[in-house]
């Protein structure tokens, strides 16, 4: 488990300011293991013109092809106008949003030597707690492994 956490933190800290979760193999691997048919119907239209069953399926599509983003919520219909880049939701944000929904229903368990110092100066006892904090503070990143006071 410690190796997994160190690898996830290394990935997060390596890509630094540009890391938003969606391109991380950890997020996509986790999402890839989800059975999206068991999640609530909440259709999303992809920039590829396909309708996805829900945020889970939309995220899986983005993980398979990083050029697929969310055009809008709801089923795809014939698009009469082109959306501006500001109106399109990047697929990586969908992946992170889905992960946040999943984390909100799961408990984090303490492990030995897993502390993470966030760029907010706060020490998170586990990678899980750090990820939960990122759900509400998207500009949060890993400052370094270990306690912030060190």
PDB file of C-alpha atoms in Angstrom:
ATOM      1  CA  UNK A   1       0.000   0.000   0.000  1.00  0.00           C
ATOM      2  CA  UNK A   2       2.805   2.410   0.886  1.00  0.00           C
ATOM      3  CA  UNK A   3       4.397   1.861  -2.531  1.00  0.00           C
ATOM      4  CA  UNK A   4       1.072   2.622  -4.224  1.00  0.00           C
ATOM      5  CA  UNK A   5       0.662   5.863  -2.245  1.00  0.00           C
ATOM      6  CA  UNK A   6       4.245   6.938  -2.923  1.00  0.00           C
ATOM      7  CA  UNK A   7       3.733   6.307  -6.632  1.00  0.00           C
ATOM      8  CA  UNK A   8       0.454   8.262  -6.680  1.00  0.00           C
ATOM      9  CA  UNK A   9       2.039  11.166  -4.792  1.00  0.00           C
ATOM     10  CA  UNK A  10       5.087  11.081  -7.070  1.00  0.00           C
ATOM     11  CA  UNK A  11       2.837  11.340 -10.117  1.00  0.00           C
ATOM     12  CA  UNK A  12       0.908  14.199  -8.528  1.00  0.00           C
ATOM     13  CA  UNK A  13       4.006  16.128  -7.512  1.00  0.00           C
ATOM     14  CA  UNK A  14       5.867  15.477 -10.777  1.00  0.00           C
ATOM     15  CA  UNK A  15       3.279  17.135 -12.950  1.00  0.00           C
ATOM     16  CA  UNK A  16       2.807  19.910 -10.386  1.00  0.00           C
ATOM     17  CA  UNK A  17       0.592  22.799 -11.343  1.00  0.00           C
ATOM     18  CA  UNK A  18      -0.837  21.071 -14.423  1.00  0.00           C
ATOM     19  CA  UNK A  19      -2.004  18.004 -12.516  1.00  0.00           C
ATOM     20  CA  UNK A  20      -5.766  17.972 -12.175  1.00  0.00           C
ATOM     21  CA  UNK A  21      -6.285  14.251 -11.813  1.00  0.00           C
ATOM     22  CA  UNK A  22      -7.766  13.415 -15.166  1.00  0.00           C
ATOM     23  CA  UNK A  23      -4.597  12.346 -16.906  1.00  0.00           C
ATOM     24  CA  UNK A  24      -3.227  10.421 -13.970  1.00  0.00           C
ATOM     25  CA  UNK A  25      -3.049   6.709 -14.619  1.00  0.00           C
ATOM     26  CA  UNK A  26      -4.156   6.187 -11.001  1.00  0.00           C
ATOM     27  CA  UNK A  27      -7.460   7.965 -11.586  1.00  0.00           C
ATOM     28  CA  UNK A  28      -8.091   6.258 -14.897  1.00  0.00           C
ATOM     29  CA  UNK A  29      -7.210   2.837 -13.516  1.00  0.00           C
ATOM     30  CA  UNK A  30      -9.592   3.367 -10.610  1.00  0.00           C
ATOM     31  CA  UNK A  31     -12.315   4.630 -12.921  1.00  0.00           C
ATOM     32  CA  UNK A  32     -11.672   1.849 -15.407  1.00  0.00           C
ATOM     33  CA  UNK A  33     -12.571  -0.693 -12.740  1.00  0.00           C
ATOM     34  CA  UNK A  34     -15.995   0.859 -12.154  1.00  0.00           C
ATOM     35  CA  UNK A  35     -19.154  -0.696 -13.597  1.00  0.00           C
ATOM     36  CA  UNK A  36     -20.805   2.485 -14.877  1.00  0.00           C
ATOM     37  CA  UNK A  37     -24.115   0.706 -15.443  1.00  0.00           C
ATOM     38  CA  UNK A  38     -24.551   0.517 -11.661  1.00  0.00           C
ATOM     39  CA  UNK A  39     -24.396   4.296 -11.331  1.00  0.00           C
ATOM     40  CA  UNK A  40     -27.349   6.629 -11.707  1.00  0.00           C
ATOM     41  CA  UNK A  41     -28.486   7.659 -15.182  1.00  0.00           C
ATOM     42  CA  UNK A  42     -27.216  11.207 -15.779  1.00  0.00           C
ATOM     43  CA  UNK A  43     -26.550  11.530 -19.509  1.00  0.00           C
ATOM     44  CA  UNK A  44     -23.607  13.574 -20.762  1.00  0.00           C
ATOM     45  CA  UNK A  45     -22.857  14.582 -24.326  1.00  0.00           C
ATOM     46  CA  UNK A  46     -19.231  14.138 -25.348  1.00  0.00           C
ATOM     47  CA  UNK A  47     -17.344  16.324 -27.785  1.00  0.00           C
ATOM     48  CA  UNK A  48     -17.227  13.222 -29.978  1.00  0.00           C
ATOM     49  CA  UNK A  49     -21.010  13.489 -30.472  1.00  0.00           C
ATOM     50  CA  UNK A  50     -21.761  10.389 -28.365  1.00  0.00           C
ATOM     51  CA  UNK A  51     -24.176  10.304 -25.448  1.00  0.00           C
ATOM     52  CA  UNK A  52     -22.673   8.760 -22.309  1.00  0.00           C
ATOM     53  CA  UNK A  53     -24.868   7.181 -19.627  1.00  0.00           C
ATOM     54  CA  UNK A  54     -23.348   9.171 -16.748  1.00  0.00           C
ATOM     55  CA  UNK A  55     -20.254  10.892 -15.387  1.00  0.00           C
ATOM     56  CA  UNK A  56     -18.593   7.498 -14.894  1.00  0.00           C
ATOM     57  CA  UNK A  57     -18.965   6.522 -18.566  1.00  0.00           C
ATOM     58  CA  UNK A  58     -17.941  10.013 -19.688  1.00  0.00           C
ATOM     59  CA  UNK A  59     -14.808   9.751 -17.541  1.00  0.00           C
ATOM     60  CA  UNK A  60     -13.979   6.305 -18.927  1.00  0.00           C
ATOM     61  CA  UNK A  61     -14.289   7.670 -22.463  1.00  0.00           C
ATOM     62  CA  UNK A  62     -11.914  10.518 -21.613  1.00  0.00           C
ATOM     63  CA  UNK A  63      -9.418   8.091 -20.065  1.00  0.00           C
ATOM     64  CA  UNK A  64      -9.482   6.021 -23.264  1.00  0.00           C
ATOM     65  CA  UNK A  65      -9.157   9.091 -25.506  1.00  0.00           C
ATOM     66  CA  UNK A  66      -7.974  12.345 -23.878  1.00  0.00           C
ATOM     67  CA  UNK A  67      -9.478  14.379 -26.724  1.00  0.00           C
ATOM     68  CA  UNK A  68     -13.011  13.550 -25.515  1.00  0.00           C
ATOM     69  CA  UNK A  69     -14.467  16.185 -23.220  1.00  0.00           C
ATOM     70  CA  UNK A  70     -18.015  16.977 -22.102  1.00  0.00           C
ATOM     71  CA  UNK A  71     -19.942  19.150 -24.552  1.00  0.00           C
ATOM     72  CA  UNK A  72     -22.926  19.513 -22.189  1.00  0.00           C
ATOM     73  CA  UNK A  73     -25.130  17.621 -19.746  1.00  0.00           C
ATOM     74  CA  UNK A  74     -27.974  15.654 -21.284  1.00  0.00           C
ATOM     75  CA  UNK A  75     -28.155  13.539 -24.417  1.00  0.00           C
ATOM     76  CA  UNK A  76     -26.406  14.650 -27.579  1.00  0.00           C
ATOM     77  CA  UNK A  77     -28.624  16.261 -30.167  1.00  0.00           C
ATOM     78  CA  UNK A  78     -27.713  17.882 -33.440  1.00  0.00           C
ATOM     79  CA  UNK A  79     -25.442  20.742 -32.464  1.00  0.00           C
ATOM     80  CA  UNK A  80     -26.393  23.932 -34.229  1.00  0.00           C
ATOM     81  CA  UNK A  81     -23.746  26.151 -32.678  1.00  0.00           C
ATOM     82  CA  UNK A  82     -20.176  25.523 -31.681  1.00  0.00           C
ATOM     83  CA  UNK A  83     -19.476  25.914 -27.983  1.00  0.00           C
ATOM     84  CA  UNK A  84     -16.586  28.061 -26.857  1.00  0.00           C
ATOM     85  CA  UNK A  85     -13.708  26.319 -25.066  1.00  0.00           C
ATOM     86  CA  UNK A  86     -14.933  27.939 -21.827  1.00  0.00           C
ATOM     87  CA  UNK A  87     -18.316  26.196 -22.177  1.00  0.00           C
ATOM     88  CA  UNK A  88     -16.857  22.707 -22.720  1.00  0.00           C
ATOM     89  CA  UNK A  89     -16.021  20.760 -19.547  1.00  0.00           C
ATOM     90  CA  UNK A  90     -12.597  19.158 -19.892  1.00  0.00           C
ATOM     91  CA  UNK A  91     -12.714  15.386 -19.545  1.00  0.00           C
ATOM     92  CA  UNK A  92     -10.099  15.433 -16.785  1.00  0.00           C
ATOM     93  CA  UNK A  93     -12.462  17.546 -14.666  1.00  0.00           C
ATOM     94  CA  UNK A  94     -15.177  14.904 -15.175  1.00  0.00           C
ATOM     95  CA  UNK A  95     -12.755  12.171 -14.077  1.00  0.00           C
ATOM     96  CA  UNK A  96     -11.814  14.134 -10.953  1.00  0.00           C
ATOM     97  CA  UNK A  97     -15.469  14.988 -10.219  1.00  0.00           C
ATOM     98  CA  UNK A  98     -16.398  11.318 -10.409  1.00  0.00           C
ATOM     99  CA  UNK A  99     -13.499  10.369  -8.149  1.00  0.00           C
ATOM    100  CA  UNK A 100     -14.646  13.001  -5.640  1.00  0.00           C
ATOM    101  CA  UNK A 101     -18.170  11.593  -5.625  1.00  0.00           C
ATOM    102  CA  UNK A 102     -16.747   8.125  -4.970  1.00  0.00           C
ATOM    103  CA  UNK A 103     -14.409   9.386  -2.215  1.00  0.00           C
ATOM    104  CA  UNK A 104     -17.281  11.171  -0.477  1.00  0.00           C
ATOM    105  CA  UNK A 105     -18.861   7.767   0.164  1.00  0.00           C
ATOM    106  CA  UNK A 106     -15.687   6.074   1.403  1.00  0.00           C
ATOM    107  CA  UNK A 107     -13.760   6.250   4.652  1.00  0.00           C
ATOM    108  CA  UNK A 108     -10.054   6.952   4.726  1.00  0.00           C
ATOM    109  CA  UNK A 109      -7.919   4.672   6.851  1.00  0.00           C
ATOM    110  CA  UNK A 110      -4.706   5.686   8.573  1.00  0.00           C
ATOM    111  CA  UNK A 111      -1.541   4.011   7.437  1.00  0.00           C
ATOM    112  CA  UNK A 112       2.011   4.333   8.709  1.00  0.00           C
ATOM    113  CA  UNK A 113       4.224   7.061   7.204  1.00  0.00           C
ATOM    114  CA  UNK A 114       1.767   8.264   4.580  1.00  0.00           C
ATOM    115  CA  UNK A 115       1.653  11.949   5.552  1.00  0.00           C
ATOM    116  CA  UNK A 116       1.509  14.491   2.751  1.00  0.00           C
ATOM    117  CA  UNK A 117       2.258  18.190   3.000  1.00  0.00           C
ATOM    118  CA  UNK A 118      -0.103  20.171   0.791  1.00  0.00           C
ATOM    119  CA  UNK A 119       0.658  23.494  -0.863  1.00  0.00           C
ATOM    120  CA  UNK A 120      -1.858  24.972   1.590  1.00  0.00           C
ATOM    121  CA  UNK A 121       0.644  24.257   4.415  1.00  0.00           C
ATOM    122  CA  UNK A 122      -1.597  21.566   5.913  1.00  0.00           C
ATOM    123  CA  UNK A 123      -0.378  18.060   6.728  1.00  0.00           C
ATOM    124  CA  UNK A 124      -2.753  15.362   5.473  1.00  0.00           C
ATOM    125  CA  UNK A 125      -2.537  12.081   7.388  1.00  0.00           C
ATOM    126  CA  UNK A 126      -3.214   9.974   4.266  1.00  0.00           C
ATOM    127  CA  UNK A 127      -3.269  10.274   0.495  1.00  0.00           C
ATOM    128  CA  UNK A 128      -7.015   9.631   0.695  1.00  0.00           C
ATOM    129  CA  UNK A 129      -7.553  12.667   2.975  1.00  0.00           C
ATOM    130  CA  UNK A 130      -5.384  14.772   0.645  1.00  0.00           C
ATOM    131  CA  UNK A 131      -7.500  13.688  -2.342  1.00  0.00           C
ATOM    132  CA  UNK A 132     -10.717  14.522  -0.463  1.00  0.00           C
ATOM    133  CA  UNK A 133      -9.338  18.007   0.227  1.00  0.00           C
ATOM    134  CA  UNK A 134      -8.520  18.428  -3.494  1.00  0.00           C
ATOM    135  CA  UNK A 135     -12.187  17.847  -4.257  1.00  0.00           C
ATOM    136  CA  UNK A 136     -13.061  21.212  -2.735  1.00  0.00           C
ATOM    137  CA  UNK A 137      -9.714  22.955  -3.369  1.00  0.00           C
ATOM    138  CA  UNK A 138      -8.738  22.170  -6.956  1.00  0.00           C
ATOM    139  CA  UNK A 139      -5.608  24.315  -6.780  1.00  0.00           C
ATOM    140  CA  UNK A 140      -4.173  22.124  -3.987  1.00  0.00           C
ATOM    141  CA  UNK A 141      -1.032  20.162  -4.866  1.00  0.00           C
ATOM    142  CA  UNK A 142       1.612  18.104  -3.075  1.00  0.00           C
ATOM    143  CA  UNK A 143       4.344  20.305  -1.628  1.00  0.00           C
ATOM    144  CA  UNK A 144       6.328  17.295  -0.394  1.00  0.00           C
ATOM    145  CA  UNK A 145       5.961  13.930   1.299  1.00  0.00           C
ATOM    146  CA  UNK A 146       5.793  13.973   5.084  1.00  0.00           C
ATOM    147  CA  UNK A 147       4.736  16.472   7.709  1.00  0.00           C
ATOM    148  CA  UNK A 148       4.638  20.156   6.718  1.00  0.00           C
ATOM    149  CA  UNK A 149       6.527  21.154   9.880  1.00  0.00           C
ATOM    150  CA  UNK A 150       9.604  19.194   8.763  1.00  0.00           C
TER     151      UNK A 150
END
